[in-house]
Coordinates of C-alpha atoms in Angstrom, one line a residue:
M218 CA -13.7 0.4 -41.5
V219 CA -17.2 -0.3 -40.1
A220 CA -17.3 -3.3 -37.7
Q221 CA -19.9 -5.7 -38.6
E222 CA -21.6 -8.2 -36.4
P223 CA -20.6 -11.6 -36.8
Q224 CA -23.0 -14.2 -38.6
R225 CA -24.9 -16.5 -36.3
N226 CA -22.9 -19.5 -37.9
S227 CA -19.7 -17.6 -37.5
P228 CA -17.2 -19.6 -35.3
T229 CA -16.2 -15.8 -33.9
P230 CA -17.5 -15.3 -30.4
R231 CA -20.0 -12.4 -30.2
H232 CA -19.3 -11.9 -26.9
T233 CA -16.6 -9.4 -25.7
W234 CA -15.4 -7.5 -22.8
L235 CA -15.6 -3.5 -23.1
F236 CA -13.1 -2.3 -21.1
S237 CA -12.4 1.3 -22.4
R238 CA -11.7 2.7 -19.1
P239 CA -9.8 1.9 -16.1
L240 CA -11.6 -0.3 -13.3
M241 CA -11.8 2.6 -11.1
E242 CA -13.4 4.7 -13.7
L243 CA -16.1 2.6 -13.9
P244 CA -19.3 3.6 -12.2
T245 CA -19.3 2.1 -8.9
S246 CA -22.5 -0.1 -9.5
L247 CA -20.7 -1.9 -12.2
V248 CA -17.5 -2.8 -10.5
P249 CA -18.9 -5.9 -9.2
R250 CA -20.4 -6.8 -12.2
V251 CA -17.1 -6.3 -14.2
V252 CA -15.1 -8.2 -11.6
L253 CA -17.2 -10.8 -11.0
G254 CA -19.0 -11.9 -14.2
R255 CA -17.5 -15.2 -15.8
R256 CA -18.9 -14.1 -19.0
S257 CA -19.0 -10.8 -21.4
I258 CA -21.2 -7.9 -20.2
L259 CA -22.3 -6.8 -23.6
R260 CA -23.8 -8.9 -26.6
R261 CA -22.7 -6.6 -29.3
C262 CA -21.1 -3.0 -29.7
R263 CA -23.9 -1.1 -31.7
T264 CA -21.9 0.8 -34.2
S265 CA -23.9 3.8 -34.0
K266 CA -23.6 4.3 -30.0
T267 CA -20.7 4.6 -27.7
T268 CA -22.4 3.5 -24.9
A269 CA -24.7 0.2 -24.2
T270 CA -28.4 -0.1 -23.4
H271 CA -30.2 -2.5 -21.2
D272 CA -31.1 -4.5 -24.4
D273 CA -27.4 -5.1 -24.8
V274 CA -27.1 -7.0 -21.6
D275 CA -26.6 -10.8 -21.8
R276 CA -28.5 -12.5 -19.0
H277 CA -26.9 -15.5 -17.9
D278 CA -27.5 -17.8 -15.1
D279 CA -24.2 -17.3 -13.9
A280 CA -24.4 -13.6 -14.1
P281 CA -24.3 -11.4 -10.7
T282 CA -27.6 -10.7 -9.1
E283 CA -28.7 -7.1 -8.4
Q284 CA -27.7 -7.5 -4.7
R285 CA -24.0 -8.9 -5.7
R286 CA -23.6 -5.6 -7.8
R287 CA -24.5 -3.5 -5.2
R288 CA -22.3 -5.0 -2.5
D289 CA -18.8 -3.9 -2.4
T290 CA -16.4 -6.5 -4.0
S291 CA -14.3 -8.0 -1.4
D292 CA -10.5 -7.8 -1.3
D293 CA -10.0 -11.4 -1.8
T294 CA -11.7 -10.8 -5.5
L295 CA -10.1 -7.7 -6.1
V296 CA -6.5 -8.8 -5.7
V297 CA -7.3 -11.7 -8.5
H298 CA -9.5 -9.5 -11.1
A299 CA -9.0 -5.8 -10.4
G300 CA -7.2 -3.7 -13.3
E301 CA -7.0 -6.8 -15.6
R302 CA -8.4 -6.6 -19.0
R303 CA -8.9 -9.9 -20.2
C304 CA -10.1 -10.7 -23.9
A305 CA -10.3 -6.6 -23.7
A306 CA -11.8 -4.9 -26.7
L307 CA -11.4 -1.1 -26.9
V308 CA -14.1 -0.1 -29.1
I309 CA -14.8 3.6 -29.9
G310 CA -17.8 4.6 -31.5
G311 CA -16.8 7.5 -33.5
G312 CA -19.0 8.2 -36.3
G313 CA -20.3 4.8 -36.3
G314 CA -17.1 2.9 -36.7
V315 CA -14.4 1.0 -34.5
V316 CA -11.5 3.1 -34.4
A317 CA -9.2 0.4 -32.6
A318 CA -9.5 -2.9 -30.9
E319 CA -6.9 -4.3 -28.6
T320 CA -7.4 -7.8 -27.6
T321 CA -5.8 -10.5 -25.9
D322 CA -7.2 -14.0 -25.0
S323 CA -4.8 -14.8 -22.2
I324 CA -5.9 -15.3 -18.7
A325 CA -2.5 -14.0 -17.6
T326 CA -1.6 -10.7 -18.1
P327 CA 0.9 -10.1 -21.1
I328 CA 4.2 -9.0 -20.2
V329 CA 4.8 -5.9 -22.8
T330 CA 8.6 -5.5 -23.1
G331 CA 8.8 -2.9 -25.4
T332 CA 10.3 0.6 -24.6
V333 CA 8.7 2.5 -27.5
H334 CA 5.0 3.1 -28.6
W335 CA 4.6 4.1 -32.2
F336 CA 2.0 6.0 -33.7
R337 CA 0.2 5.9 -36.9
D338 CA 0.9 9.3 -38.3
S339 CA 1.9 12.7 -37.3
A340 CA -1.7 13.5 -37.0
D341 CA -2.2 10.6 -34.5
L342 CA 0.9 11.8 -32.5
V343 CA -0.9 15.4 -32.4
A344 CA -4.0 14.2 -31.1
F345 CA -2.0 12.2 -28.5
R346 CA -0.2 15.3 -27.3
E347 CA -3.7 17.2 -27.2
G348 CA -5.3 14.5 -25.2
R349 CA -8.1 14.1 -27.7
C350 CA -7.4 10.6 -29.4
L351 CA -9.2 8.2 -27.3
R352 CA -7.7 5.6 -29.7
R353 CA -4.3 5.9 -28.1
R354 CA -5.5 6.5 -24.5
H355 CA -3.4 3.4 -23.2
S356 CA -0.4 4.4 -25.1
F357 CA 2.7 5.6 -23.0
E358 CA 4.9 7.1 -26.0
Y359 CA 8.1 5.9 -23.9
G360 CA 8.8 3.2 -21.6
R361 CA 10.0 5.6 -18.6
Y362 CA 6.5 7.3 -18.5
G363 CA 4.5 3.9 -18.5
N364 CA 3.8 0.6 -19.6
P365 CA 0.7 -1.6 -20.5
T366 CA 2.1 -4.4 -17.9
V367 CA 2.7 -1.8 -15.0
K368 CA -0.4 -0.1 -16.0
V369 CA -2.5 -3.1 -14.8
L370 CA -0.8 -3.5 -11.5
E371 CA -1.2 0.0 -10.7
D372 CA -4.9 0.0 -11.7
K373 CA -4.9 -3.4 -9.3
I374 CA -3.3 -1.4 -6.3
S375 CA -5.4 1.4 -6.7
A376 CA -8.7 -0.6 -6.4
M377 CA -7.0 -2.2 -3.3
E378 CA -6.3 1.3 -1.7
R379 CA -9.6 2.9 -3.1
A380 CA -7.4 5.3 -4.7
E381 CA -7.9 7.3 -7.7
A382 CA -4.3 6.7 -9.2
T383 CA -1.2 4.5 -8.5
I384 CA 2.3 5.1 -9.2
V385 CA 4.5 1.8 -9.1
T386 CA 7.9 2.7 -8.7
S387 CA 11.6 0.9 -8.9
S388 CA 11.7 0.5 -4.9
G389 CA 9.9 2.0 -1.6
M390 CA 12.6 4.3 -1.2
N391 CA 12.0 5.6 -4.6
A392 CA 8.3 6.2 -3.7
I393 CA 9.3 8.0 -0.6
I394 CA 11.6 10.1 -2.0
A395 CA 9.4 11.0 -5.0
T396 CA 6.7 12.0 -2.8
L397 CA 8.5 13.9 -0.6
L398 CA 10.3 16.3 -3.5
A399 CA 7.2 16.4 -5.2
V400 CA 4.5 17.7 -2.3
V401 CA 6.9 19.5 -0.1
S402 CA 8.6 22.7 -1.6
P403 CA 11.5 24.4 -0.5
G404 CA 10.5 26.3 2.5
G405 CA 8.0 23.9 3.6
H406 CA 8.1 21.8 6.9
V407 CA 7.7 18.1 7.0
V408 CA 7.0 16.4 10.9
A409 CA 7.8 12.6 10.7
T410 CA 7.7 10.4 13.6
T411 CA 11.1 9.3 15.5
D412 CA 10.4 5.6 14.7
C413 CA 9.4 5.9 10.9
Y414 CA 11.7 3.7 8.5
S415 CA 15.2 4.3 9.3
E416 CA 16.4 5.3 5.3
A417 CA 13.3 7.8 5.2
R418 CA 14.0 9.5 8.8
A419 CA 17.7 9.8 7.6
F420 CA 16.5 11.3 4.3
I421 CA 14.3 13.7 6.0
R422 CA 16.6 14.7 8.7
D423 CA 19.9 15.0 6.7
R424 CA 18.7 15.6 3.0
L425 CA 15.6 17.9 3.2
P426 CA 17.3 20.7 5.2
K427 CA 20.1 21.1 2.3
M428 CA 16.9 21.8 0.1
G429 CA 15.4 24.5 2.1
I430 CA 13.0 21.9 3.8
R431 CA 12.4 22.1 7.7
S432 CA 12.2 18.6 9.4
T433 CA 10.8 18.0 12.9
F434 CA 10.6 14.5 14.6
V435 CA 8.3 13.5 17.3
D436 CA 8.2 10.9 19.8
L437 CA 5.0 9.3 20.0
D438 CA 5.7 7.7 23.4
D439 CA 6.7 11.1 25.2
M440 CA 2.7 11.8 26.0
E441 CA 3.9 14.5 28.6
A442 CA 6.4 16.5 26.2
L443 CA 3.8 16.3 23.7
K444 CA 1.1 17.8 26.0
S445 CA 3.7 20.7 27.0
V446 CA 4.4 21.8 23.5
L447 CA 0.7 21.5 22.5
D448 CA -0.6 23.8 25.5
H449 CA 2.6 26.3 24.9
Q450 CA 1.5 26.7 21.7
G451 CA -2.2 27.6 22.6
N452 CA -3.4 24.7 21.0
V453 CA -7.2 24.7 20.3
R454 CA -8.3 20.9 21.7
D455 CA -11.5 19.6 21.5
R456 CA -12.6 20.3 25.0
S457 CA -15.7 17.8 24.5
E458 CA -13.2 14.7 24.1
P459 CA -11.3 12.8 27.1
Q460 CA -7.9 14.7 27.3
T461 CA -6.2 11.6 27.6
V462 CA -7.4 10.0 24.2
H463 CA -5.6 11.9 21.3
K464 CA -3.0 14.0 23.0
M465 CA 0.0 12.3 20.9
L466 CA -2.1 13.0 17.4
E467 CA -2.5 16.4 17.8
L468 CA 1.2 17.3 17.8
R469 CA 1.3 17.3 13.7
V470 CA -0.6 20.5 13.5
F471 CA 1.5 22.8 16.0
L472 CA 5.1 23.3 15.6
I473 CA 7.1 26.4 16.5
S474 CA 9.9 28.2 14.6
N475 CA 10.4 30.4 18.0
E476 CA 8.3 31.4 20.6
N477 CA 6.1 33.8 18.9
M478 CA 5.6 32.3 15.6
R479 CA 4.3 29.1 14.3
M480 CA 5.5 27.3 11.1
Q481 CA 2.8 26.0 9.2
V482 CA 3.5 22.0 8.5
T483 CA 3.2 21.1 4.8
M484 CA 3.2 17.3 5.4
F485 CA 3.1 14.8 8.2
Y486 CA 4.7 11.6 7.4
A487 CA 4.6 8.2 9.6
D488 CA 4.5 4.5 9.5
S489 CA 1.7 2.9 10.7
P490 CA 2.1 0.2 12.2
T491 CA 5.7 1.1 13.0
N492 CA 8.8 -1.0 12.7
P493 CA 9.5 -2.8 14.8
H494 CA 7.7 -1.7 17.8
L495 CA 4.3 -2.0 15.9
K496 CA 2.9 1.2 17.0
C497 CA -0.2 2.6 15.3
V498 CA -1.3 6.3 14.3
D499 CA -4.8 7.2 14.3
V500 CA -5.1 8.1 10.6
R501 CA -8.5 9.9 10.9
R502 CA -7.8 11.8 14.2
V503 CA -4.4 12.9 12.4
A504 CA -5.9 13.8 9.0
E505 CA -8.8 15.9 10.5
L506 CA -6.2 18.0 12.9
C507 CA -3.8 18.4 9.6
H508 CA -6.3 19.3 7.0
Q509 CA -7.5 22.0 9.4
R510 CA -4.2 23.5 9.0
G511 CA -3.9 22.8 5.4
A512 CA -1.2 20.1 5.9
L513 CA -1.1 16.8 4.0
V514 CA -1.1 13.3 5.8
C515 CA 1.4 10.6 4.2
I516 CA 1.2 7.1 5.7
D517 CA 3.4 4.2 4.7
S518 CA 1.4 1.2 5.1
T519 CA 3.8 -1.2 4.4
M520 CA 3.6 -3.2 7.8
A521 CA -0.1 -3.5 7.3
S522 CA -0.6 -4.3 3.6
P523 CA -3.6 -3.1 1.5
I524 CA -5.4 -6.5 3.1
N525 CA -5.5 -4.8 6.4
Q526 CA -5.6 -1.2 6.2
K527 CA -6.7 1.2 3.8
P528 CA -5.5 4.6 5.1
L529 CA -7.2 7.0 2.2
T530 CA -10.4 5.7 3.4
L531 CA -9.5 7.3 6.7
G532 CA -8.5 10.7 5.4
A533 CA -5.0 10.2 4.5
D534 CA -3.9 12.0 1.2
V535 CA -1.0 9.7 0.2
V536 CA -0.5 6.2 1.1
L537 CA 2.9 4.2 0.5
H538 CA 4.2 0.9 0.0
S539 CA 7.3 -1.3 0.0
V540 CA 5.5 -3.5 -2.9
T541 CA 8.8 -5.6 -2.3
K542 CA 6.9 -6.8 1.1
Y543 CA 3.4 -8.0 1.5
I544 CA 2.4 -7.1 -2.1
A545 CA 5.0 -9.3 -3.9
G546 CA 5.0 -11.7 -1.0
H547 CA 7.6 -13.8 -2.6
H548 CA 11.2 -12.3 -1.5
D549 CA 11.9 -12.0 -5.5
V550 CA 11.4 -8.5 -6.5
I551 CA 11.6 -5.0 -5.2
A552 CA 9.4 -2.2 -6.0
G553 CA 7.3 0.4 -4.0
C554 CA 4.2 2.1 -4.9
I555 CA 2.4 5.4 -4.3
S556 CA -1.6 6.0 -4.3
G557 CA -3.9 8.8 -3.8
S558 CA -5.9 11.3 -5.6
E559 CA -5.4 11.9 -9.0
A560 CA -4.4 15.5 -8.5
I561 CA -1.7 14.5 -6.3
I562 CA -0.4 11.7 -7.8
S563 CA -0.1 13.6 -11.1
R564 CA 2.4 16.0 -9.3
I565 CA 4.4 12.8 -7.9
R566 CA 4.2 11.6 -11.5
V567 CA 6.2 14.3 -12.9
W568 CA 9.2 13.9 -10.2
H569 CA 8.8 10.2 -11.0
H570 CA 9.5 10.3 -14.5
D571 CA 12.5 13.0 -13.8
L572 CA 13.9 10.5 -11.1
G573 CA 13.6 7.6 -13.6
G574 CA 12.6 5.3 -10.9
T575 CA 10.5 2.9 -13.2
I576 CA 9.9 -0.8 -12.7
S577 CA 10.6 -3.2 -15.5
P578 CA 7.7 -5.2 -16.9
N579 CA 9.1 -8.5 -16.1
A580 CA 9.0 -7.4 -12.2
A581 CA 5.5 -6.0 -12.7
Y582 CA 4.3 -9.4 -14.1
M583 CA 5.8 -11.2 -11.1
I584 CA 4.1 -8.4 -8.6
I585 CA 0.7 -9.4 -10.4
R586 CA 1.1 -12.8 -10.2
G587 CA 2.3 -12.6 -6.3
L588 CA -0.3 -10.2 -5.7
K589 CA -3.4 -12.8 -6.6
T590 CA -2.2 -14.7 -3.5
M591 CA -1.8 -11.7 -1.2
A592 CA -5.3 -12.0 0.7
L593 CA -4.8 -15.8 1.3
R594 CA -1.2 -15.0 2.4
V595 CA -2.0 -12.1 4.9
Q596 CA -4.8 -13.7 6.7
T597 CA -2.7 -16.5 7.4
Q598 CA 0.2 -14.3 8.6
N599 CA -2.5 -12.3 10.7
R600 CA -3.5 -15.6 12.3
T601 CA -0.3 -16.9 13.1
A602 CA 1.2 -13.7 14.5
L603 CA -1.5 -13.4 16.8
R604 CA -1.2 -16.9 18.2
M605 CA 2.4 -16.5 18.6
A606 CA 2.1 -13.3 20.3
Q607 CA -0.4 -14.5 22.8
L608 CA 1.7 -17.4 23.8
L609 CA 5.0 -15.6 23.8
E610 CA 3.4 -13.1 26.0
S611 CA 2.8 -15.9 28.5
H612 CA 6.1 -17.1 28.3
P613 CA 8.6 -16.7 31.3
K614 CA 11.5 -15.9 29.2
I615 CA 9.8 -13.1 27.4
E616 CA 9.7 -10.1 28.9
R617 CA 7.6 -7.7 26.5
V618 CA 5.7 -8.6 23.2
N619 CA 4.8 -5.7 20.5
Y620 CA 1.6 -6.5 18.4
P621 CA -1.2 -4.3 18.2
W622 CA -3.9 -7.1 18.2
L623 CA -2.7 -7.8 21.4
E624 CA -5.4 -6.7 24.0
S625 CA -2.4 -5.4 26.3
S626 CA -1.0 -3.3 23.6
P627 CA -1.3 0.6 24.1
W628 CA -2.2 0.8 20.3
H629 CA -5.0 -1.9 20.3
G630 CA -7.9 0.3 20.5
I631 CA -6.5 2.4 17.5
A632 CA -5.5 -0.7 15.6
R633 CA -8.9 -2.1 16.0
R634 CA -10.8 0.8 14.7
Q635 CA -8.9 1.4 11.6
M636 CA -7.4 -2.5 10.8
T637 CA -8.9 -5.5 10.1
G638 CA -5.9 -7.5 11.1
A639 CA -2.3 -6.7 12.4
G640 CA -0.1 -8.2 9.8
G641 CA 2.6 -11.1 10.3
V642 CA 5.2 -9.2 12.0
I643 CA 5.7 -9.4 15.9
S644 CA 8.7 -8.3 18.0
F645 CA 9.5 -9.1 21.6
E646 CA 12.2 -8.8 24.3
V647 CA 14.1 -11.9 25.5
A648 CA 15.1 -12.2 29.0
S649 CA 18.6 -12.5 28.2
D650 CA 21.5 -10.3 27.2
M651 CA 22.8 -9.8 23.5
C652 CA 24.7 -13.0 23.5
G653 CA 22.0 -15.0 25.1
V654 CA 19.3 -13.4 22.2
M655 CA 22.0 -14.3 19.6
R656 CA 21.9 -18.2 20.6
F657 CA 18.0 -18.1 20.6
V658 CA 18.2 -16.9 17.1
D659 CA 21.0 -19.2 15.9
K660 CA 19.0 -22.1 17.3
L661 CA 15.8 -21.5 14.9
E662 CA 15.7 -23.8 12.3
L663 CA 12.6 -22.8 10.4
P664 CA 13.5 -18.9 9.7
F665 CA 15.8 -17.5 7.9
I666 CA 18.1 -14.8 9.6
A667 CA 17.4 -11.9 7.3
T668 CA 16.2 -8.4 6.8
S669 CA 12.6 -7.5 4.9
L670 CA 9.3 -9.2 5.7
G671 CA 5.8 -10.2 4.3
G672 CA 7.3 -13.2 2.1
C673 CA 6.1 -16.9 2.4
E674 CA 9.1 -17.4 4.1
S675 CA 9.6 -16.4 8.0
L676 CA 12.2 -14.4 8.9
V677 CA 14.0 -13.3 12.2
Q678 CA 16.5 -10.8 12.9
Q679 CA 17.9 -9.0 15.9
P680 CA 17.7 -5.5 15.2
A681 CA 20.8 -4.1 16.9
I682 CA 23.1 -6.4 15.1
M683 CA 20.8 -6.0 11.7
S684 CA 19.2 -2.9 10.7
Y685 CA 21.0 -0.6 13.5
W686 CA 24.4 -2.4 13.4
G687 CA 26.9 0.5 13.8
K688 CA 24.3 3.0 15.2
S689 CA 25.2 5.1 18.4
D690 CA 24.0 4.1 21.7
A691 CA 21.9 7.4 21.6
E692 CA 20.3 6.7 18.4
K693 CA 19.4 3.2 19.2
A694 CA 17.9 4.3 22.4
E695 CA 16.0 7.0 20.8
T696 CA 14.1 4.5 18.6
G697 CA 13.7 2.2 21.5
I698 CA 16.0 -0.5 20.1
K699 CA 17.4 -2.7 22.7
D700 CA 20.0 -5.9 22.3
K701 CA 17.6 -8.2 23.5
L702 CA 14.9 -7.3 21.2
V703 CA 13.8 -9.7 18.5
R704 CA 11.7 -9.2 15.4
F705 CA 10.0 -11.9 13.7
S706 CA 8.3 -12.0 10.4
F707 CA 5.9 -14.8 10.0
G708 CA 5.6 -16.5 6.4
I709 CA 3.0 -18.9 5.6
E710 CA 4.4 -22.2 7.3
K711 CA 2.0 -24.1 9.7
F712 CA 1.8 -22.5 12.9
E713 CA 2.5 -25.6 15.1
D714 CA 5.9 -25.9 13.4
L715 CA 6.8 -22.6 14.1
K716 CA 5.7 -23.0 17.8
D717 CA 7.7 -25.8 18.1
D718 CA 10.7 -24.2 16.7
I719 CA 10.7 -21.0 18.9
L720 CA 9.9 -23.1 22.1
Q721 CA 12.8 -25.4 21.4
A722 CA 15.3 -22.3 20.8
L723 CA 13.9 -20.7 23.9
E724 CA 15.0 -23.5 25.7
T725 CA 18.7 -22.7 25.0
I726 CA 18.5 -19.2 27.2

């Protein structure tokens, strides 16, 4: 059927959005106009053409100017608009006809709950299998392979991370495991930091060796030991740089299987910032060193959020998030995500399908809704955490504060170079014993005693009796967990209320 232009007296609007490709596939010059324009881009679709000419573009007073189109779209705007296809018409000009139209006038992204997607006929199915049927470019065949609502969320996260592709998974741990299994083959070698996420560390340490994958852990605090390892292996360091600046970051590319042979590293895996000590990895330097030796860099950026840090723009190959935290932001949904190049994500997607870590469309919708306020939430959490860290740093009952935005932090320089904020989590050591710290935590009135982070409500925990309960003293010492350590995840409550609560609780010590 040939699409006809509506008559001028027709009540049907003649303006329509033409989103035939995902946001990240559009030319960069068009992204701000697509995201920011309040009205449609095109006046009509000429049935004899598949692309629009300048004559087709409506000129509205409220349309973005050329200067605005050249400017990068802000994260504040991307979290609201990126990936969504409001009033979207998929118009394909095959031989002068409109092949299909998928439309909705809902401002909110629809929840598509169907688990199966049908085909028009056998020829349609064959064309889909061969990848030549543009009409069904957004079909997923079966719910485990994808979903329209989930695709909107994936496109939104891709825009935030400046990634070519994203997979949303059923949990952050599922994202970690799918990535490791897909990227590191038997015979490979993973290097991870000792203070990466505890369950990821356990999987890398205990499970991967059983699959023929070697694992090595490095301590970012032991500078002299690191220097000894690098020098022993004949490390070729750039002598033009100060010897004290990047020593800890060069470990990823040199590991020994014996004294005379170096085993090539397949992947370097790290959290940045780390939890709960908020250490930072110089992602740009790590990526440079690893890529020279053929190793990939995977950064778990959960503690930062896409608002504060974008590892892919710094040279990382893969970025992971526990979507449960800052991205969803409301302590009401569990999910994870993996972002990177289309080539890498395609490899991981195969494993993702096999593992079955699919997220439900309802959960995806809740994350989309929560994500729209992420910039506002994270900016508030950044300010609260910094002000509280500065306050506690000078308090007589606090021995140490860990927060990379503090000038006293050894990670301050790295954090300032690659982050726009340090997030809403701080940790500090109270001048007391385990029981004294427990009294302090119990006296707090506003925060919940709970694990997790990044939500609207403030949370507090004593890692020694929360995440590290039952761990040996040696394991706690290895990761720097002390009985007097407190981790505080700030929500969006008023700073003065949180300050008053913390100060009154410290009076009990």
